[in-house]
Amino acid sequence: MPSPQGVHRLVQKLESITDLTEAERQGLLSLPLRVQEVRADQDITREGDRPTQSFLLLEGFICRYKLTQVGKRQIFAFHTPGDIPDLLTLHLKTLDHNVGTVTACTVGFIQHEHLHELLRQQPRLMDVFWRDTLVDGAIFREWMLGIGRRSARTRIAHLFCEMTTRLRAVDLVDGNRVPLPITQAELGDALGLSTVHVNRSVQELRGDNLIEWQGGVLTVLDWESLKAAGEFDPTYLHLSGSHTVP
Amino acid sequence: MPSPQGVHRLVQKLESITDLTEAERQGLLSLPLRVQEVRADQDITREGDRPTQSFLLLEGFICRYKLTQVGKRQIFAFHTPGDIPDLLTLHLKTLDHNVGTVTACTVGFIQHEHLHELLRQQPRLMDVFWRDTLVDGAIFREWMLGIGRRSARTRIAHLFCEMTTRLRAVDLVDGNRVPLPITQAELGDALGLSTVHVNRSVQELRGDNLIEWQGGVLTVLDWESLKAAGEFDPTYLHLSGSHTVP
DNA sequence: CGTATCCTTGAAGGACTTCAAATGTTGTGG
DNA sequence: CCACAACATTTGAAGTCCTTCAAGGATACG
């Protein structure tokens, strides 16, 4: 009993970066999913695991992260409904990082064999998924640029812009209200900052009337200024056309 | 007149992360290359370009980077012979970062149409190249972890370990002597550090008798200690078997 | 052999971290 | 629906890792 609404977000997400034929859409929609609820702050897959399935995120927020030897955490990516955060295990048998929930989530597990079968029937979907992993890499690079070379304020503004843009592409943004149910500590782990400094920088953005952020909802008050503050240029998201402009 | 030696490094590199059939090897070796020399510090492709070809690096070192608005540079990756640094333009039509030489290089341009043709004839090579881009992403993540959460000393030691391991996989390491013809400024741009601080940290590693580094050659004096200093675990490189141990 | 580039050193300053504690918010069970 | 625990945000203060600025040596190359 796959959640049609959830799977539809996958189609929507892929169509935000490419075009799909009706047969390809159908193939995706008929993937057999084992739907499961997962509580917040749970690991779904861990470094070193060798999964035989991937999962489609249907509801909630997921992050991918790794820990240093002294236990510091770096979050590499936030994933939103429609994403397949561990698609890479299809080709990289041993996972090299952790995948865990940020909020309570609904996920749909897909056996790798079913994905392989779909890709055999619809070979062009392989290009589509490959392209998706390339966009994934592009997002990593942009985060790297921020962590390595931008100030805390700029990094945070940039991430706000990115999440706004990505969530808009899967129709999860309501006007200027963007779901962003992460803590300041998680934001720090994503941007290489301490919680304290995240807090002060967010207050700066609030003080400048660029955003509000409370109750897991980010409200963008001044998109142009926020883009400027974050040096945000959405090219790296490789969205096709209509999704780049709010 | 393709350089057989150079192309062979591509085969060798791909075989370090997967297996190839004889037909696949032949297909790769017979790719039509337009060989060209490029001086040091030249951009080969730039942000915003829409190339119709990719290039195989035959000799030299290449880096991929991006600049912030204030002109600070972040290097995302160093590429070594056997790599196709801009393979992603096969599916991401607009390049979102720059690709430039570090040293003088020999490169072999390959028209995208020829790559597409090869992938049609040898469909399994698509998995291989996809896998290669996934490893690329894994390397990004490990760099992110370093930039975001590790000390300068650890970051530098880690990069030394990574380059040693990757160059060994393509047979470019002579004993404990590793070609590393980059400046300290470039190392800083790769790790999110200032040149001055790179210099002091490298001196620390030298002072602890872990490495020597001069004339573009890194000499690893104490591999185990260097690995420990860099918190280096090569799992993320996804090398298959024999390449992980020096 | 001169010039450009790279490496090295010193000193001062700043962005961010760490530690510590108060305040605010959320969710759950009584 | 209140009470309380657990968690998240906020504030203050001190310290540190790293940056920036500046200049002197070393090295490479035409």
CSV table of C-alpha atoms (C1' of nucleotides) in Angstrom, one decimal, chain B residues 183-184 196 199-200 203 206, chain C residues 6-11 17:
chain,number,residue,atom,x,y,z
B,183,THR,CA,51.6,25.4,-3.1
B,184,GLN,CA,50.7,26.0,0.5
B,196,VAL,CA,50.2,31.4,7.1
B,199,ASN,CA,52.7,26.9,6.9
B,200,ARG,CA,52.8,26.7,10.7
B,203,GLN,CA,56.0,22.7,10.1
B,206,ARG,CA,57.5,18.1,9.8
C,6,DC,C1',56.8,30.7,-2.7
C,7,DC,C1',58.0,29.9,2.0
C,8,DT,C1',58.8,31.6,6.5
C,9,DT,C1',58.5,34.5,10.7
C,10,DG,C1',56.6,38.1,14.0
C,11,DA,C1',53.0,40.5,16.0
C,17,DT,C1',34.4,28.4,20.7
